[in-house]
Short mmCIF file of C-alpha atoms in Angstrom, two decimals:
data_model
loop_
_atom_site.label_atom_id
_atom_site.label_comp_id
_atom_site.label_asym_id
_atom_site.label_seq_id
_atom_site.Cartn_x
_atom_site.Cartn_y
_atom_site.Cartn_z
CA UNK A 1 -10.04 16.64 -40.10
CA UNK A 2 -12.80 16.58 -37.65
CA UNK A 3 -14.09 19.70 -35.45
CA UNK A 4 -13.52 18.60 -31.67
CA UNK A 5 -13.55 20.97 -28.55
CA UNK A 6 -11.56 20.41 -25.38
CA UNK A 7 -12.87 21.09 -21.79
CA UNK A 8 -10.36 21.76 -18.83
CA UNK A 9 -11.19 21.24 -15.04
CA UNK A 10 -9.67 23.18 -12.92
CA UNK A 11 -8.94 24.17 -9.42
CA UNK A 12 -10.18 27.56 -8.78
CA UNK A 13 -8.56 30.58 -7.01
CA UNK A 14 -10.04 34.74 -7.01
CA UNK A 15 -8.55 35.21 -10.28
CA UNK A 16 -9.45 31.74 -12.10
CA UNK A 17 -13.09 30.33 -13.33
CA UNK A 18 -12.40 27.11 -13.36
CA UNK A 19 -14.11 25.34 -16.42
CA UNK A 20 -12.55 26.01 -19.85
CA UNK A 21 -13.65 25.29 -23.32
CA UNK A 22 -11.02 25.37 -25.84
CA UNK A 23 -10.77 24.53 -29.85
CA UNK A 24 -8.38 22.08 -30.95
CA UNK A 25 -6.22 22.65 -33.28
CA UNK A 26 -5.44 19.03 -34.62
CA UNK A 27 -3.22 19.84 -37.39
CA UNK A 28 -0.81 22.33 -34.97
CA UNK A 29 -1.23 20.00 -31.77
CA UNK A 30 -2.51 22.58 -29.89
CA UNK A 31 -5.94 24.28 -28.00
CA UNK A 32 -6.90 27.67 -29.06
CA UNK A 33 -8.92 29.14 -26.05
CA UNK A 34 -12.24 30.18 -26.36
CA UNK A 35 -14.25 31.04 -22.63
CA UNK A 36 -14.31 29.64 -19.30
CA UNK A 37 -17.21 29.29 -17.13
CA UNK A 38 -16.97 30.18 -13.88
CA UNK A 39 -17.57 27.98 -10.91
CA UNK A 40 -15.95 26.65 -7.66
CA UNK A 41 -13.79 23.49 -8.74
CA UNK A 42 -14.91 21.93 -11.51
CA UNK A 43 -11.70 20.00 -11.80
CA UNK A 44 -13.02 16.29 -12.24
CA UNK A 45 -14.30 16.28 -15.64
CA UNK A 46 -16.16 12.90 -17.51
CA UNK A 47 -18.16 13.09 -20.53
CA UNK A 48 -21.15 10.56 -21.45
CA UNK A 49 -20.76 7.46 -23.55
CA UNK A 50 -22.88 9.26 -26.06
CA UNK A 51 -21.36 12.06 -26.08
CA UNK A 52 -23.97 15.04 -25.64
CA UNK A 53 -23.62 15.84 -21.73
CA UNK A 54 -20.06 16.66 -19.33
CA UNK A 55 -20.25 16.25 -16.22
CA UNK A 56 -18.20 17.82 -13.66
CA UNK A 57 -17.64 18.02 -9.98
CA UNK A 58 -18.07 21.33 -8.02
CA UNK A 59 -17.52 22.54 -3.80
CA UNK A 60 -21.03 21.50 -3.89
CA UNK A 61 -21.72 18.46 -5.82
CA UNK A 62 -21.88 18.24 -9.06
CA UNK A 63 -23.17 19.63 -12.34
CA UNK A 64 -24.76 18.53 -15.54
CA UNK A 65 -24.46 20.06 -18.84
CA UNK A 66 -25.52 19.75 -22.24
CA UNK A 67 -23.03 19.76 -24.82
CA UNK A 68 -23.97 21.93 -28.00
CA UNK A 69 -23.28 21.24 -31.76
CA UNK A 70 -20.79 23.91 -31.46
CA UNK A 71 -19.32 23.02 -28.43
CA UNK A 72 -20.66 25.94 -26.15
CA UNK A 73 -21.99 24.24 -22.98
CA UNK A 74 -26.01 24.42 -21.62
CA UNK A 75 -26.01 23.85 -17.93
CA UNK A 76 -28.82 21.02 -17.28
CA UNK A 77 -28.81 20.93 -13.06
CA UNK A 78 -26.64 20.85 -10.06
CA UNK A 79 -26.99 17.78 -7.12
CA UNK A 80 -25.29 17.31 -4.31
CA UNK A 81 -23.71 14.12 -3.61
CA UNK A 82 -23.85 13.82 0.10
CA UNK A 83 -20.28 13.39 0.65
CA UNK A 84 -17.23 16.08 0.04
CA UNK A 85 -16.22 17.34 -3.00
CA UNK A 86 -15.40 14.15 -5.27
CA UNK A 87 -11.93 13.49 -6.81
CA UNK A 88 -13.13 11.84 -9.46
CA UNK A 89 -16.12 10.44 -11.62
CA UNK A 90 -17.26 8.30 -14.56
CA UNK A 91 -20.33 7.23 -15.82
CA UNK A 92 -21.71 3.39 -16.61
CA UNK A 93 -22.02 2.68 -20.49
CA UNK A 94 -25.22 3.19 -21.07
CA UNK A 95 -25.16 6.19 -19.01
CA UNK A 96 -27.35 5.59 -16.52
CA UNK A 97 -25.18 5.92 -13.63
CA UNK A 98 -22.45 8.64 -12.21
CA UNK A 99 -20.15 7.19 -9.99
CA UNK A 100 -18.15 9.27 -7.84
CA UNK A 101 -14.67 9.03 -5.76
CA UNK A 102 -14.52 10.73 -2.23
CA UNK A 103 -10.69 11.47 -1.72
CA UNK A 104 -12.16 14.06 1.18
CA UNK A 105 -14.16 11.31 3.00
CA UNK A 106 -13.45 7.67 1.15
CA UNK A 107 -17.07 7.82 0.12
CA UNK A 108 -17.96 6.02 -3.05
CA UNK A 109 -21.46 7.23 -4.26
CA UNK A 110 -23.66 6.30 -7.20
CA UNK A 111 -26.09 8.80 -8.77
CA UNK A 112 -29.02 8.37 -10.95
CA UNK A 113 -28.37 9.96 -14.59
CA UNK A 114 -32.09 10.70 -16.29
CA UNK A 115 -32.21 10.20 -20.19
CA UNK A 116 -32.33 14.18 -20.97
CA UNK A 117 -28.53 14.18 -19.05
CA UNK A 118 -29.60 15.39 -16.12
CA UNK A 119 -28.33 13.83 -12.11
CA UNK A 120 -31.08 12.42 -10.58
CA UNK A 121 -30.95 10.97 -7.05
CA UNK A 122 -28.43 9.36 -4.77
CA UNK A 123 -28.87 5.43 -5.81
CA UNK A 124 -26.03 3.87 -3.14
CA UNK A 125 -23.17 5.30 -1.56
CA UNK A 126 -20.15 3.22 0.70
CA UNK A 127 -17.68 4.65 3.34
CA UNK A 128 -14.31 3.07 2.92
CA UNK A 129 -13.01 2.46 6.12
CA UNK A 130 -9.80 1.44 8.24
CA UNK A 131 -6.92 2.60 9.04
CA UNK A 132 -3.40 2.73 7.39
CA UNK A 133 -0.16 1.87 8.22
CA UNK A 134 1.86 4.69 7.84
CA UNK A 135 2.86 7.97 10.49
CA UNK A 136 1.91 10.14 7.45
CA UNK A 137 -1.89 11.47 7.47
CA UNK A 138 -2.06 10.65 3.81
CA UNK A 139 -1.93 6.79 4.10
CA UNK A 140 -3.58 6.38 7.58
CA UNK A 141 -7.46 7.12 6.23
CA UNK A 142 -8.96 5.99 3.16
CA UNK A 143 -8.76 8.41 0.46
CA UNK A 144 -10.90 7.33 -2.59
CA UNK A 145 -8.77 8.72 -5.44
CA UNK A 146 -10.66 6.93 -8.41
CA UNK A 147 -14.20 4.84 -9.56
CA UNK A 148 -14.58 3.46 -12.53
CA UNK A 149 -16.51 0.42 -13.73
CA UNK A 150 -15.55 -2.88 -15.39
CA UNK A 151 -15.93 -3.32 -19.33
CA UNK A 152 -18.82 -5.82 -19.03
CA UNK A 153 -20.59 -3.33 -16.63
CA UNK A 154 -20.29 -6.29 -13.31
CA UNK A 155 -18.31 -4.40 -10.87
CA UNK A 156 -17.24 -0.94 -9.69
CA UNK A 157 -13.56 -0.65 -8.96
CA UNK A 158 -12.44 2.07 -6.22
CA UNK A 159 -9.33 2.93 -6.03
CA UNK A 160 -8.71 3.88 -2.44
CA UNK A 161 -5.20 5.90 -2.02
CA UNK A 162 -4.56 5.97 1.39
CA UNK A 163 -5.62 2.05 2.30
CA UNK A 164 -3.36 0.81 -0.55
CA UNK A 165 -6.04 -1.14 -1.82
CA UNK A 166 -8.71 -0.78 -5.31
CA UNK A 167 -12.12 -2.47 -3.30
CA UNK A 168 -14.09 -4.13 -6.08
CA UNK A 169 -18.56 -3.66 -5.66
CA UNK A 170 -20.96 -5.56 -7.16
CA UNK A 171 -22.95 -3.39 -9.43
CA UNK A 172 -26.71 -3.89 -9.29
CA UNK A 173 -27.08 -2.15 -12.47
CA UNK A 174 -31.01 -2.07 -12.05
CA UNK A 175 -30.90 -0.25 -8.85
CA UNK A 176 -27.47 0.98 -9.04
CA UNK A 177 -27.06 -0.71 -5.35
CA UNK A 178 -23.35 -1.65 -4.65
CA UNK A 179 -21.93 -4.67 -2.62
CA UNK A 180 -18.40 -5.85 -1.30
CA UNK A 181 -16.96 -8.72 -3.73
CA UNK A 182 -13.43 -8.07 -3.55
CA UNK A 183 -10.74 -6.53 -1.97
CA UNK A 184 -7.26 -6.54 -3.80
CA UNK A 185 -4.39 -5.55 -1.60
CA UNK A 186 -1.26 -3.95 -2.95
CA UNK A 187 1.90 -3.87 -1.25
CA UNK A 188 1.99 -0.77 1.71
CA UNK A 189 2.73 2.24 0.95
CA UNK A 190 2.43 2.64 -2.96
CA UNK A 191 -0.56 4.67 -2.86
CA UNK A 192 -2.48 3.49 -5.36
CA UNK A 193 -4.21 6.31 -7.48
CA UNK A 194 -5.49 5.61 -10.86
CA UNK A 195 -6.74 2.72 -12.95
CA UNK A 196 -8.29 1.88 -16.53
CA UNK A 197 -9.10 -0.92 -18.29
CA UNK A 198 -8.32 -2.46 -22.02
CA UNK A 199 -11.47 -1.92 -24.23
CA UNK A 200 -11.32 -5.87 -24.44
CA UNK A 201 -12.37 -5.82 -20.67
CA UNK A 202 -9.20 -8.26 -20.22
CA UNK A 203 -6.93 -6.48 -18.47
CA UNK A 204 -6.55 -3.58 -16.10
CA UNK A 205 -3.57 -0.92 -15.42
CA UNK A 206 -3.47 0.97 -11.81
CA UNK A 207 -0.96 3.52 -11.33
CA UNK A 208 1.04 3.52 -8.03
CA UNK A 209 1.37 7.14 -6.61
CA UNK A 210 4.13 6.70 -3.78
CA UNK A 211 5.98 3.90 -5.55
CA UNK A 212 6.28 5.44 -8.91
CA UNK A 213 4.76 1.97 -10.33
CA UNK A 214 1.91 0.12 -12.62
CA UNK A 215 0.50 -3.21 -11.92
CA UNK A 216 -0.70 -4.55 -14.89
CA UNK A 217 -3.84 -6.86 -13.77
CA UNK A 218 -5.71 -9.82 -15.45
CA UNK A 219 -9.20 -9.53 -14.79
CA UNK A 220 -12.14 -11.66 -15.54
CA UNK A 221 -15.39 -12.85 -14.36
CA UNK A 222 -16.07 -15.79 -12.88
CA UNK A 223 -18.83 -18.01 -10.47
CA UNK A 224 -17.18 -17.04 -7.98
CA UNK A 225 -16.69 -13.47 -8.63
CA UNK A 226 -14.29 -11.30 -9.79
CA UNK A 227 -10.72 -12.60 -10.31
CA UNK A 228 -7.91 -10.14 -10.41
CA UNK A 229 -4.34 -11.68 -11.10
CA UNK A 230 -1.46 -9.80 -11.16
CA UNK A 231 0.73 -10.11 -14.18
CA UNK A 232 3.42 -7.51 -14.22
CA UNK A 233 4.62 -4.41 -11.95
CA UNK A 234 6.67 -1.69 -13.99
CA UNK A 235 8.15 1.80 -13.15
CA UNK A 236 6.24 4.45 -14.36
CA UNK A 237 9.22 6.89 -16.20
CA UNK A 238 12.51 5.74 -17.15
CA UNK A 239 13.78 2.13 -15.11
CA UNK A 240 17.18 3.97 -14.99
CA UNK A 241 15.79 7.19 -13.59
CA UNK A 242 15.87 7.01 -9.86
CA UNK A 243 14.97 10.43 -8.78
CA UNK A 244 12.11 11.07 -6.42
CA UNK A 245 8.70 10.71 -8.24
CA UNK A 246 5.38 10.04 -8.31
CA UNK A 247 3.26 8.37 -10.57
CA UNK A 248 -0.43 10.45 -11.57
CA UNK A 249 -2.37 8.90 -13.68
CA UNK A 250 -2.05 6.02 -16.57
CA UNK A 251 -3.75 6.35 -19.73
CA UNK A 252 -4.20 3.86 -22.70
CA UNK A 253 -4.33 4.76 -26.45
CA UNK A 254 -7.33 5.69 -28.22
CA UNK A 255 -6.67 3.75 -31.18
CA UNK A 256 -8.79 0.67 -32.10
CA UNK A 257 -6.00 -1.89 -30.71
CA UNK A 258 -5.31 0.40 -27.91
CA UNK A 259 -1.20 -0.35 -28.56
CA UNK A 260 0.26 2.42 -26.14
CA UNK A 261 -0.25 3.43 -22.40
CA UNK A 262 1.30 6.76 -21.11
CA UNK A 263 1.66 7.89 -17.76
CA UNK A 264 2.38 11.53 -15.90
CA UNK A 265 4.30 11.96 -13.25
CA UNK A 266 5.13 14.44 -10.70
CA UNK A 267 8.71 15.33 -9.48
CA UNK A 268 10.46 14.05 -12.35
CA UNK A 269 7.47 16.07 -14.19
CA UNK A 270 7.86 13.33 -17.26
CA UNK A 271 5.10 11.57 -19.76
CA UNK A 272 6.11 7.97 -19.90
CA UNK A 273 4.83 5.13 -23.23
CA UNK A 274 5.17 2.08 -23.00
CA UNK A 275 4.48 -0.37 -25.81
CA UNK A 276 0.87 -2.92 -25.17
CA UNK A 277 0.60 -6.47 -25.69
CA UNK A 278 -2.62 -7.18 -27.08
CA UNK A 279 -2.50 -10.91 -26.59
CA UNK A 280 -1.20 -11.01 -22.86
CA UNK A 281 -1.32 -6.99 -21.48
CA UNK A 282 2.43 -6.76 -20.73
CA UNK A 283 3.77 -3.65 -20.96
CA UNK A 284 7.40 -2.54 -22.53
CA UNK A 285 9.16 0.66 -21.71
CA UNK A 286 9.05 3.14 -24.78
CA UNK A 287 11.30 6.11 -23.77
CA UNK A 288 9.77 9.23 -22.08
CA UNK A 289 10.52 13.13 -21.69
CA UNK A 290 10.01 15.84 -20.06
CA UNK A 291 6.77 18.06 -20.04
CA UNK A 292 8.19 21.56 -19.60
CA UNK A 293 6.16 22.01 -16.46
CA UNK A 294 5.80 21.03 -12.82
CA UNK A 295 3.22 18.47 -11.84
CA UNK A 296 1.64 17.02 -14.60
CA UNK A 297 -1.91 16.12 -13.90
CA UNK A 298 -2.53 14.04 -16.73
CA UNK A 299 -2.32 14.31 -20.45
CA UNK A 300 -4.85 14.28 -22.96
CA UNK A 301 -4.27 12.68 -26.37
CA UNK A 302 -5.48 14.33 -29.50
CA UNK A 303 -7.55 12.58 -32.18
CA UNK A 304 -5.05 11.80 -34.68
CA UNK A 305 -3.32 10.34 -31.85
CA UNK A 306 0.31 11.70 -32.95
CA UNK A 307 0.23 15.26 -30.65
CA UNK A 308 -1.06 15.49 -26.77
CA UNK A 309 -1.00 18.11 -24.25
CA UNK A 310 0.41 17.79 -20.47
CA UNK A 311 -2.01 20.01 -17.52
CA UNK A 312 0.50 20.92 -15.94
CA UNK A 313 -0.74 21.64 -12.18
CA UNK A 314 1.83 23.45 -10.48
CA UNK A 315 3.56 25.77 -13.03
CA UNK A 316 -0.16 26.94 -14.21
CA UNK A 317 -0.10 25.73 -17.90
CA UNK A 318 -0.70 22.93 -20.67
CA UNK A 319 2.25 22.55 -22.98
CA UNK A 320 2.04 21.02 -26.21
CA UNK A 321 4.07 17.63 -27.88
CA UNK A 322 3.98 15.61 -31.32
CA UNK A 323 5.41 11.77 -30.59
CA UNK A 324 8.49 11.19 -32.97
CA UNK A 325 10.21 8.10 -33.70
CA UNK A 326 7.40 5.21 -33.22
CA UNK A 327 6.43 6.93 -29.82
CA UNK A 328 9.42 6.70 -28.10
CA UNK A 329 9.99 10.38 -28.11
CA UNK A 330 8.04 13.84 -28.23
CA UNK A 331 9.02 17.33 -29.62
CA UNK A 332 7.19 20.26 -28.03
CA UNK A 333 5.22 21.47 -31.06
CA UNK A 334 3.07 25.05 -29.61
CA UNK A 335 3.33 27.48 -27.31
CA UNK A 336 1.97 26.93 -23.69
CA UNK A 337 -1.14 28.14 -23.00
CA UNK A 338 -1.78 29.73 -19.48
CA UNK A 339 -4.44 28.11 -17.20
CA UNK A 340 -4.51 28.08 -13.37
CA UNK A 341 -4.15 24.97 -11.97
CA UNK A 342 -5.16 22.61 -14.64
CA UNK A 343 -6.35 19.15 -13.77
CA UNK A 344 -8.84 16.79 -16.01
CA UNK A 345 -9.02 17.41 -19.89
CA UNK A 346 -11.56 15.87 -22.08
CA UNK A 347 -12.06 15.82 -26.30
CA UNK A 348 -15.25 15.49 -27.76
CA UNK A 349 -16.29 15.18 -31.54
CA UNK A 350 -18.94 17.84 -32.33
CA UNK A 351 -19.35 15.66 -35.89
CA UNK A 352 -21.06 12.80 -33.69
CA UNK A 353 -23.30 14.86 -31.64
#
């Protein structure tokens, strides 16, 4: 087995730091704590494409850091971003960009990354705006809930919550500029809040908040732009379960054909797989289970791809889970550990750094 370290985001109150590094514990399925590093809301975690630097966001903007062979963290700089605190962020492939989500202020921003890891300047940033069409405050102003760019590296996706829409940008990736190519519009409502893409760069999954739903998307590139073609629309838990819910975030296997894609949601406080089509990205309902906590965030799979652990947000803890029975099923397999509001996990192999 390999040596990998986990680092938690979280939301920070007087009596929690906020960043945590943790061992894992691949052959138990669990994370063995080791410190946390304390520092206003570092909840929105990404780590580089190679590997060596995390990047987090803070009250203030966000912070670089180098990642050590043994997984201790060296803090590069700090930038602001010129918006709110960001609700999410990723990074180009050859890491030469950060891209960051304004939920606060429907900002999208692009940041310089230097080639020691450090943020570098502002290169673009874009103010969603509009208005919904809801009474409720969350769907009547755009809320940029995620950013994250297309496999071949042409355009920068934002997911924007509260105007039920994902605006698609032009990436200048020479200047990091960003231009209006595309707007796809998803039915009122649904709340939109979280979208990834099949390593193949063929397809793309977005995870409906409000209606409990993915949209399973064909994407490619074309003269004319960006073309986005829905293929399928799926609950997020259980078809028969009908209770109130809300789907968080949708995740796709690690594994080289990227078979499975799992999703957390809130209120019925479930994980979700569903089987992948490799040849046309439709998506069949596994089974899912409970988490044993309220509100999971999101949940992170571990490297041998058979155990995973659920942030969950509300009850203050990540639980613990091996997948049974082809991955229709999950057995809790550790003891919680207690963190305060949990939020963004991410694994990194100390072998390749």
């Amino acid at each position: 087995m390999g040596r990998y370290v986990a680092y938690i985001g979280a939301y920070t109150t007087e009596n929690n730091k906020g960043l945590y590094i943790l061992d894992v514990d691949e052959e138990n399925g669990c994370f063995i704590e080791r410190k946390a590093l304390e520092m206003d809301n570092p909840a929105h975690l990404c780590v580089s494409n190679s590997g060596k630097y995390l990047y987090c966001t803070t009250d203030m903007g966000v912070n670089s850091f180098r990642i050590q062979k043994d997984g201790e963290l060296e803090k590069i700089n700090s930038k602001w971003t010129g918006g709110l605190r960001g609700a999410h962020i990723s990074t180009d492939s050859e890491d030469k960009y950060l891209f960051i989500a304004g939920y606060y202020d429907g900002r999208v921003t692009v940041m310089h990354l230097k080639e020691d890891g450090s943020v570098g300047e502002i290169a673009d940033a874009v103010f969603h705006k509009g208005m919904g069409r809801t009474v409720g405050r969350r769907n009547i102003e755009p809320h940029v809930n995620c950013v994250c760019i297309t496999p071949d590296q042409k355009y920068l996706c934002a997911v924007d919550n509260g105007m039920d829409c994902i605006k698609v940008y032009q990436f200048d990736k020479e200047k990091g500029k960003i231009e209006l190519a595309d707007n796809i519009h998803l039915p009122l409502e649904t709340g939109p809040r979280h979208m990834t893409f099949s390593a193949d760069g063929r397809f793309a999954y977005v995870i409906m908040e409000l209606a409990a739903q993915i949209s399973v998307f064909s994407y490619k590139d074309t003269p004319n732009g960006p073309e986005f073609e829905k293929l399928q629309t799926i609950r997020s838990l259980d078809p028969a379960d009908m209770s109130p819910s809300a789907g968080v975030e949708v995740m796709i296997s690690p594994d080289e054909k990227q078979e499975f894609i799992f999703t957390s949601n809130a209120g019925s406080n479930t994980t979700a797989m569903f089987g992948r089509s490799i040849s046309d990205g439709y998506l069949t309902f596994l089974g899912n289970g409970k988490v044993g906590g309220q509100y999971p965030k999101t949940i992170s799979i571990f490297p041998d791809q058979q155990h995973f652990a659920s942030l969950n947000y509300d009850s203050n803890e990540v639980t613990f889970f091996k997948f049974v029975n082809d991955h229709k099923n999950f057995l809790e397999c550790a003891k919680p550990i207690s963190i305060m509001n949990p939020n963004t996990c991410r694994i990194v192999d100390l072998d390749k750094i």
